[in-house]
PDB file of C-alpha atoms in Angstrom:
ATOM      1  CA  MET A 218      -5.230  -2.365  13.134  1.00 87.00           C
ATOM      2  CA  LYS A 219      -4.938  -4.093   9.780  1.00 92.00           C
ATOM      3  CA  LEU A 220      -7.609  -6.106   7.995  1.00 94.00           C
ATOM      4  CA  LEU A 221      -6.355  -9.633   7.270  1.00 94.00           C
ATOM      5  CA  PHE A 222      -9.518 -11.403   6.170  1.00 93.00           C
ATOM      6  CA  LEU A 223     -13.128 -10.525   5.356  1.00 96.00           C
ATOM      7  CA  ASN A 224     -15.698 -12.989   4.065  1.00 96.00           C
ATOM      8  CA  GLU A 225     -19.471 -13.393   3.887  1.00 96.00           C
ATOM      9  CA  THR A 226     -21.044 -16.858   3.751  1.00 95.00           C
ATOM     10  CA  ASN A 227     -24.623 -18.098   3.503  1.00 96.00           C
ATOM     11  CA  MET A 228     -25.617 -20.237   6.471  1.00 96.00           C
ATOM     12  CA  SER A 229     -27.520 -22.514   4.088  1.00 95.00           C
ATOM     13  CA  ILE A 230     -24.172 -24.047   3.086  1.00 94.00           C
ATOM     14  CA  TYR A 231     -24.018 -25.610   6.555  1.00 93.00           C
ATOM     15  CA  ALA A 232     -27.739 -25.999   7.294  1.00 91.00           C
ATOM     16  CA  LYS A 233     -30.190 -26.222   4.376  1.00 89.00           C
ATOM     17  CA  LYS A 234     -33.048 -24.399   6.112  1.00 90.00           C
ATOM     18  CA  ALA A 235     -30.869 -21.599   7.476  1.00 92.00           C
ATOM     19  CA  LYS A 236     -31.460 -18.177   5.938  1.00 92.00           C
ATOM     20  CA  GLY A 237     -28.880 -16.011   7.684  1.00 95.00           C
ATOM     21  CA  LYS A 238     -25.306 -14.983   6.978  1.00 97.00           C
ATOM     22  CA  ILE A 239     -21.946 -15.688   8.572  1.00 97.00           C
ATOM     23  CA  TYR A 240     -19.469 -12.810   8.479  1.00 98.00           C
ATOM     24  CA  SER A 241     -15.821 -13.610   9.133  1.00 97.00           C
ATOM     25  CA  ILE A 242     -13.361 -10.829   9.886  1.00 97.00           C
ATOM     26  CA  ALA A 243      -9.740 -11.176  10.993  1.00 97.00           C
ATOM     27  CA  ILE A 244      -7.763  -8.201  12.283  1.00 96.00           C
ATOM     28  CA  ASP A 245      -4.063  -7.811  13.034  1.00 95.00           C
ATOM     29  CA  VAL A 246      -2.954  -5.639  15.959  1.00 91.00           C
ATOM     30  CA  SER A 247       0.676  -4.738  15.263  1.00 88.00           C
ATOM     31  CA  ASP A 248       1.013  -1.646  17.484  1.00 84.00           C
ATOM     32  CA  LEU A 249      -0.031  -2.565  21.017  1.00 81.00           C
ATOM     33  CA  GLU A 250       0.880   0.829  22.469  1.00 81.00           C
ATOM     34  CA  GLN A 251      -1.375   2.638  19.998  1.00 85.00           C
ATOM     35  CA  ARG A 252      -4.169   0.149  20.624  1.00 84.00           C
ATOM     36  CA  VAL A 253      -3.990   0.875  24.354  1.00 82.00           C
ATOM     37  CA  LYS A 254      -4.189   4.617  23.660  1.00 85.00           C
ATOM     38  CA  ASP A 255      -7.235   4.092  21.438  1.00 86.00           C
ATOM     39  CA  MET A 256      -8.902   1.980  24.122  1.00 85.00           C
ATOM     40  CA  GLN A 257      -8.231   4.631  26.756  1.00 85.00           C
ATOM     41  CA  LYS A 258     -10.020   7.193  24.605  1.00 86.00           C
ATOM     42  CA  VAL A 259     -13.036   4.892  24.292  1.00 85.00           C
ATOM     43  CA  VAL A 260     -13.138   4.210  28.032  1.00 84.00           C
ATOM     44  CA  LEU A 261     -12.947   7.914  28.922  1.00 84.00           C
ATOM     45  CA  ASP A 262     -15.481   9.018  26.292  1.00 86.00           C
ATOM     46  CA  THR A 263     -18.762   9.816  28.067  1.00 86.00           C
ATOM     47  CA  SER A 264     -20.666  11.092  25.023  1.00 88.00           C
ATOM     48  CA  TRP A 265     -22.919   8.013  25.182  1.00 86.00           C
ATOM     49  CA  LEU A 266     -24.535   9.572  28.259  1.00 89.00           C
ATOM     50  CA  ASP A 267     -25.577  12.757  26.442  1.00 89.00           C
ATOM     51  CA  GLU A 268     -28.806  11.448  24.906  1.00 87.00           C
ATOM     52  CA  LEU A 269     -30.151   9.970  28.158  1.00 90.00           C
ATOM     53  CA  ASP A 270     -32.652  11.682  30.411  1.00 91.00           C
ATOM     54  CA  VAL A 271     -31.379  13.041  33.721  1.00 93.00           C
ATOM     55  CA  ILE A 272     -32.250   9.954  35.779  1.00 91.00           C
ATOM     56  CA  ASP A 273     -30.724   7.459  33.358  1.00 91.00           C
ATOM     57  CA  ARG A 274     -27.678   9.684  32.899  1.00 90.00           C
ATOM     58  CA  LEU A 275     -27.018   9.897  36.638  1.00 91.00           C
ATOM     59  CA  GLY A 276     -27.611   6.180  37.099  1.00 90.00           C
ATOM     60  CA  TYR A 277     -25.368   4.985  34.288  1.00 87.00           C
ATOM     61  CA  GLU A 278     -22.680   7.521  35.159  1.00 89.00           C
ATOM     62  CA  ALA A 279     -22.572   6.179  38.717  1.00 87.00           C
ATOM     63  CA  ARG A 280     -22.744   2.576  37.522  1.00 81.00           C
ATOM     64  CA  SER A 281     -19.857   2.991  35.086  1.00 83.00           C
ATOM     65  CA  LYS A 282     -17.515   4.932  37.406  1.00 83.00           C
ATOM     66  CA  GLY A 283     -16.015   1.887  39.112  1.00 79.00           C
ATOM     67  CA  THR A 284     -15.555   0.073  35.810  1.00 78.00           C
ATOM     68  CA  VAL A 285     -13.735   3.056  34.269  1.00 83.00           C
ATOM     69  CA  GLU A 286     -11.363   3.217  37.226  1.00 82.00           C
ATOM     70  CA  LYS A 287     -10.711  -0.524  37.077  1.00 78.00           C
ATOM     71  CA  ILE A 288     -10.035  -0.558  33.342  1.00 78.00           C
ATOM     72  CA  MET A 289      -7.822   2.527  33.399  1.00 79.00           C
ATOM     73  CA  HIS A 290      -5.778   1.842  36.533  1.00 73.00           C
ATOM     74  CA  GLU A 291      -5.714  -1.928  36.888  1.00 67.00           C
ATOM     75  CA  ILE A 292      -5.670  -2.999  33.255  1.00 68.00           C
ATOM     76  CA  LEU A 293      -4.744  -0.434  30.597  1.00 69.00           C
ATOM     77  CA  ASN A 294      -2.091   1.405  32.620  1.00 68.00           C
ATOM     78  CA  ASN A 295      -0.301  -1.854  33.444  1.00 65.00           C
ATOM     79  CA  VAL A 296       0.167  -3.231  29.940  1.00 63.00           C
ATOM     80  CA  GLU A 297       3.785  -3.900  29.029  1.00 59.00           C
ATOM     81  CA  THR A 298       4.846  -6.883  26.943  1.00 57.00           C
ATOM     82  CA  ASP A 299       2.834  -9.603  28.677  1.00 64.00           C
ATOM     83  CA  ILE A 300      -0.886  -9.479  27.971  1.00 72.00           C
ATOM     84  CA  SER A 301      -3.141 -10.528  30.839  1.00 76.00           C
ATOM     85  CA  GLU A 302      -6.388 -12.339  30.178  1.00 77.00           C
ATOM     86  CA  ASP A 303      -8.368  -9.333  31.465  1.00 79.00           C
ATOM     87  CA  PHE A 304      -6.620  -6.906  29.134  1.00 82.00           C
ATOM     88  CA  GLY A 305      -6.738  -9.410  26.278  1.00 84.00           C
ATOM     89  CA  GLU A 306     -10.506  -9.761  26.512  1.00 87.00           C
ATOM     90  CA  TYR A 307     -11.047  -5.992  26.711  1.00 87.00           C
ATOM     91  CA  MET A 308      -8.841  -5.548  23.668  1.00 89.00           C
ATOM     92  CA  VAL A 309     -10.556  -8.318  21.688  1.00 93.00           C
ATOM     93  CA  SER A 310     -13.946  -6.745  22.530  1.00 93.00           C
ATOM     94  CA  ASP A 311     -12.759  -3.295  21.467  1.00 92.00           C
ATOM     95  CA  VAL A 312     -11.164  -4.501  18.229  1.00 94.00           C
ATOM     96  CA  ALA A 313     -14.304  -6.499  17.393  1.00 96.00           C
ATOM     97  CA  GLN A 314     -16.587  -3.497  17.883  1.00 96.00           C
ATOM     98  CA  THR A 315     -14.241  -1.302  15.858  1.00 95.00           C
ATOM     99  CA  ALA A 316     -14.081  -3.855  13.018  1.00 97.00           C
ATOM    100  CA  LEU A 317     -17.862  -4.234  12.904  1.00 98.00           C
ATOM    101  CA  LYS A 318     -18.197  -0.450  12.762  1.00 97.00           C
ATOM    102  CA  ASP A 319     -15.475   0.122  10.154  1.00 96.00           C
ATOM    103  CA  TYR A 320     -16.145  -2.802   7.815  1.00 97.00           C
ATOM    104  CA  LEU A 321     -19.837  -3.628   8.277  1.00 97.00           C
ATOM    105  CA  SER A 322     -21.257  -0.223   9.312  1.00 98.00           C
ATOM    106  CA  HIS A 323     -22.453  -1.315  12.743  1.00 98.00           C
ATOM    107  CA  ILE A 324     -23.177   1.117  15.551  1.00 96.00           C
ATOM    108  CA  ARG A 325     -21.041   0.297  18.569  1.00 94.00           C
ATOM    109  CA  LEU A 326     -22.682   0.508  21.969  1.00 93.00           C
ATOM    110  CA  PRO A 327     -20.990   1.433  25.270  1.00 88.00           C
ATOM    111  CA  LEU A 328     -18.918  -1.294  26.886  1.00 81.00           C
ATOM    112  CA  ALA A 329     -21.288  -3.812  28.437  1.00 81.00           C
ATOM    113  CA  GLU A 330     -19.889  -3.337  31.936  1.00 77.00           C
ATOM    114  CA  PHE A 331     -20.819   0.352  31.761  1.00 80.00           C
ATOM    115  CA  ILE A 332     -24.510  -0.296  31.268  1.00 78.00           C
ATOM    116  CA  LYS A 333     -25.198  -3.490  33.213  1.00 71.00           C
ATOM    117  CA  GLU A 334     -25.373  -4.091  36.924  1.00 62.00           C
ATOM    118  CA  LYS A 335     -23.083  -6.838  38.134  1.00 56.00           C
ATOM    119  CA  ILE A 336     -24.789 -10.023  39.258  1.00 44.00           C
ATOM    120  CA  SER A 337     -23.351 -13.189  40.783  1.00 37.00           C
ATOM    121  CA  GLY A 338     -21.373 -15.319  38.386  1.00 45.00           C
ATOM    122  CA  ASN A 339     -20.684 -14.296  34.791  1.00 54.00           C
ATOM    123  CA  PRO A 340     -22.730 -11.140  34.134  1.00 76.00           C
ATOM    124  CA  GLY A 341     -23.364 -11.781  30.435  1.00 87.00           C
ATOM    125  CA  PHE A 342     -22.218 -10.665  27.014  1.00 93.00           C
ATOM    126  CA  ASP A 343     -19.084  -8.514  26.718  1.00 92.00           C
ATOM    127  CA  PHE A 344     -20.082  -6.115  23.955  1.00 94.00           C
ATOM    128  CA  HIS A 345     -22.966  -5.135  21.700  1.00 96.00           C
ATOM    129  CA  THR A 346     -23.506  -3.498  18.325  1.00 97.00           C
ATOM    130  CA  GLU A 347     -26.462  -2.692  16.096  1.00 97.00           C
ATOM    131  CA  SER A 348     -26.313  -3.696  12.435  1.00 98.00           C
ATOM    132  CA  PRO A 349     -27.567  -1.562   9.503  1.00 97.00           C
ATOM    133  CA  SER A 350     -30.575  -3.906   9.313  1.00 96.00           C
ATOM    134  CA  ALA A 351     -31.521  -3.012  12.905  1.00 97.00           C
ATOM    135  CA  LEU A 352     -30.381  -6.230  14.545  1.00 97.00           C
ATOM    136  CA  VAL A 353     -28.775  -6.230  17.966  1.00 97.00           C
ATOM    137  CA  SER A 354     -25.599  -8.297  17.986  1.00 97.00           C
ATOM    138  CA  PHE A 355     -24.660  -9.804  21.330  1.00 97.00           C
ATOM    139  CA  GLY A 356     -20.897 -10.267  21.520  1.00 96.00           C
ATOM    140  CA  GLU A 357     -18.635 -12.488  23.572  1.00 96.00           C
ATOM    141  CA  ALA A 358     -14.844 -12.100  23.657  1.00 94.00           C
ATOM    142  CA  LYS A 359     -12.232 -14.660  24.644  1.00 94.00           C
ATOM    143  CA  TYR A 360      -8.456 -14.299  24.822  1.00 90.00           C
ATOM    144  CA  SER A 361      -5.666 -16.832  25.106  1.00 86.00           C
ATOM    145  CA  GLY A 362      -1.965 -16.300  24.584  1.00 79.00           C
ATOM    146  CA  VAL A 363      -1.299 -19.945  23.759  1.00 76.00           C
ATOM    147  CA  GLN A 364      -4.135 -21.093  21.507  1.00 84.00           C
ATOM    148  CA  SER A 365      -6.841 -19.627  19.301  1.00 85.00           C
ATOM    149  CA  ALA A 366      -9.962 -19.007  21.384  1.00 90.00           C
ATOM    150  CA  HIS A 367     -12.858 -19.366  18.924  1.00 93.00           C
ATOM    151  CA  GLY A 368     -14.235 -22.530  20.535  1.00 94.00           C
ATOM    152  CA  ARG A 369     -14.479 -20.923  23.962  1.00 94.00           C
ATOM    153  CA  ALA A 370     -16.229 -17.822  22.597  1.00 95.00           C
ATOM    154  CA  LEU A 371     -18.820 -19.808  20.643  1.00 97.00           C
ATOM    155  CA  LYS A 372     -19.417 -22.192  23.540  1.00 96.00           C
ATOM    156  CA  GLN A 373     -20.008 -19.251  25.887  1.00 95.00           C
ATOM    157  CA  ILE A 374     -22.511 -17.682  23.483  1.00 97.00           C
ATOM    158  CA  ASN A 375     -24.544 -20.889  23.444  1.00 96.00           C
ATOM    159  CA  GLU A 376     -24.485 -21.062  27.232  1.00 96.00           C
ATOM    160  CA  PHE A 377     -25.624 -17.443  27.518  1.00 96.00           C
ATOM    161  CA  ILE A 378     -28.483 -18.010  25.069  1.00 96.00           C
ATOM    162  CA  LYS A 379     -29.614 -21.023  27.094  1.00 95.00           C
ATOM    163  CA  ALA A 380     -29.501 -18.892  30.264  1.00 94.00           C
ATOM    164  CA  GLN A 381     -31.421 -16.109  28.440  1.00 95.00           C
ATOM    165  CA  LYS A 382     -28.665 -13.586  29.157  1.00 94.00           C
ATOM    166  CA  ASP A 383     -29.504 -11.781  25.914  1.00 94.00           C
ATOM    167  CA  ILE A 384     -33.129 -11.321  26.930  1.00 94.00           C
ATOM    168  CA  GLN A 385     -32.088 -10.168  30.397  1.00 92.00           C
ATOM    169  CA  GLU A 386     -30.014  -7.391  28.825  1.00 93.00           C
ATOM    170  CA  LEU A 387     -32.804  -5.892  26.718  1.00 93.00           C
ATOM    171  CA  PRO A 388     -34.138  -3.463  29.380  1.00 92.00           C
ATOM    172  CA  ASP A 389     -30.736  -1.745  29.435  1.00 91.00           C
ATOM    173  CA  LEU A 390     -29.977  -2.074  25.733  1.00 93.00           C
ATOM    174  CA  ARG A 391     -33.253  -0.419  24.708  1.00 93.00           C
ATOM    175  CA  ARG A 392     -31.773   2.921  25.813  1.00 92.00           C
ATOM    176  CA  PHE A 393     -28.903   2.630  23.326  1.00 93.00           C
ATOM    177  CA  VAL A 394     -30.337   0.982  20.193  1.00 95.00           C
ATOM    178  CA  SER A 395     -33.170   1.839  17.819  1.00 96.00           C
ATOM    179  CA  GLU A 396     -36.750   0.876  18.575  1.00 96.00           C
ATOM    180  CA  ALA A 397     -36.667  -1.303  15.444  1.00 97.00           C
ATOM    181  CA  ALA A 398     -33.717  -3.253  16.856  1.00 97.00           C
ATOM    182  CA  ILE A 399     -35.536  -3.823  20.142  1.00 95.00           C
ATOM    183  CA  GLN A 400     -38.679  -4.986  18.364  1.00 96.00           C
ATOM    184  CA  ASN A 401     -36.602  -7.356  16.240  1.00 96.00           C
ATOM    185  CA  ALA A 402     -34.958  -8.762  19.358  1.00 95.00           C
ATOM    186  CA  VAL A 403     -38.325  -9.239  21.044  1.00 94.00           C
ATOM    187  CA  SER A 404     -39.456 -11.157  17.950  1.00 94.00           C
ATOM    188  CA  GLY A 405     -36.379 -13.390  18.131  1.00 93.00           C
ATOM    189  CA  ASN A 406     -34.526 -11.694  15.274  1.00 95.00           C
ATOM    190  CA  LYS A 407     -31.032 -11.316  16.700  1.00 94.00           C
ATOM    191  CA  SER A 408     -27.403 -11.866  15.862  1.00 97.00           C
ATOM    192  CA  TYR A 409     -24.303 -12.888  17.783  1.00 98.00           C
ATOM    193  CA  SER A 410     -20.629 -11.976  17.607  1.00 98.00           C
ATOM    194  CA  ALA A 411     -17.861 -14.343  18.661  1.00 97.00           C
ATOM    195  CA  ALA A 412     -14.612 -12.413  19.072  1.00 97.00           C
ATOM    196  CA  PHE A 413     -11.447 -14.345  19.811  1.00 96.00           C
ATOM    197  CA  SER A 414      -7.681 -14.150  19.815  1.00 93.00           C
ATOM    198  CA  ILE A 415      -5.721 -15.963  17.115  1.00 94.00           C
ATOM    199  CA  THR A 416      -2.251 -17.371  17.777  1.00 90.00           C
ATOM    200  CA  SER A 417      -1.725 -19.225  14.475  1.00 90.00           C
ATOM    201  CA  ASP A 418      -0.113 -17.631  11.425  1.00 90.00           C
ATOM    202  CA  ASP A 419      -2.640 -19.431   9.221  1.00 93.00           C
ATOM    203  CA  VAL A 420      -5.470 -16.984   9.855  1.00 93.00           C
ATOM    204  CA  GLU A 421      -7.796 -18.260   7.118  1.00 94.00           C
ATOM    205  CA  HIS A 422      -7.532 -21.799   8.485  1.00 94.00           C
ATOM    206  CA  ILE A 423      -8.519 -20.624  11.964  1.00 94.00           C
ATOM    207  CA  MET A 424     -11.464 -18.643  10.610  1.00 95.00           C
ATOM    208  CA  ASP A 425     -12.605 -21.727   8.676  1.00 95.00           C
ATOM    209  CA  ASN A 426     -12.253 -23.831  11.832  1.00 94.00           C
ATOM    210  CA  ALA A 427     -14.486 -21.357  13.657  1.00 95.00           C
ATOM    211  CA  ILE A 428     -17.217 -21.696  11.026  1.00 95.00           C
ATOM    212  CA  ARG A 429     -17.010 -25.488  11.235  1.00 94.00           C
ATOM    213  CA  SER A 430     -17.002 -25.578  15.042  1.00 95.00           C
ATOM    214  CA  ILE A 431     -19.535 -27.888  16.694  1.00 95.00           C
ATOM    215  CA  HIS A 432     -20.695 -24.847  18.654  1.00 96.00           C
ATOM    216  CA  MET A 433     -21.846 -23.115  15.449  1.00 96.00           C
ATOM    217  CA  LYS A 434     -24.626 -25.601  14.697  1.00 94.00           C
ATOM    218  CA  THR A 435     -27.150 -24.189  17.167  1.00 94.00           C
ATOM    219  CA  LEU A 436     -26.387 -20.619  16.062  1.00 96.00           C
ATOM    220  CA  LEU A 437     -27.417 -21.170  12.443  1.00 96.00           C
ATOM    221  CA  ASN A 438     -31.045 -20.442  13.365  1.00 93.00           C
ATOM    222  CA  TYR A 439     -30.312 -16.742  13.800  1.00 96.00           C
ATOM    223  CA  ASP A 440     -30.115 -13.883  11.323  1.00 96.00           C
ATOM    224  CA  ALA A 441     -26.361 -13.352  11.446  1.00 97.00           C
ATOM    225  CA  ILE A 442     -23.244 -14.650  13.141  1.00 98.00           C
ATOM    226  CA  TYR A 443     -20.083 -12.554  13.214  1.00 98.00           C
ATOM    227  CA  LEU A 444     -16.760 -14.324  13.701  1.00 98.00           C
ATOM    228  CA  LEU A 445     -14.037 -11.840  14.637  1.00 98.00           C
ATOM    229  CA  GLY A 446     -10.488 -13.094  14.936  1.00 96.00           C
ATOM    230  CA  VAL A 447      -7.839 -10.851  16.494  1.00 95.00           C
ATOM    231  CA  LYS A 448      -4.162 -11.647  15.883  1.00 93.00           C
ATOM    232  CA  ILE A 449      -1.668  -9.783  18.024  1.00 85.00           C
ATOM    233  CA  SER A 450       1.662  -9.435  16.217  1.00 80.00           C
ATOM    234  CA  ALA A 451       2.938  -6.537  18.334  1.00 65.00           C
TER     235      ALA A 451
END
């Protein structure tokens, strides 16, 4: 992973009454084989269960078992040169969480599919982190091998907010974030992360397009928006 772009912008530039920040990060993945190995380590790491009580530990361990098997055997072990949409979205989620941790000191939470029960239709956000200011960030990842996917990620976030997917996830998330972060979320103080693949060589232009997307307008009411572009040059 290589950092290509990192920028912080006041939301007030785009909406006068907005008080939050927009963080733009672009990452290059040049070694796909190493990225797969790193993802396998994350998937197999069960240390996130250690702090749970016995009931929660048993429940989440059982809940995550099928997801681990699917990711390891159906997705990660089958990566060659062609990147499937499933693998692409897992990778974009993983790179986004890693970038938020490495460059903005976020705490990365377990993969969303490990801690949520599946429901009919789209189950909700793909990944979560907690910022140093105790804000939960709800993340959505989109991958495309033919065009940059920022519009789809931002559009999905808006749809999930409208469907209250973020609120629905709080009972599970409270076990993995600080009490301050939960109280902030309950009060409406939240942030969102849009992670997306980039196919263009003009990375800064794509990141600027993401900020200016029509889907950003409704997100400028929140405390922070993280735009995470992932370029795969492997």
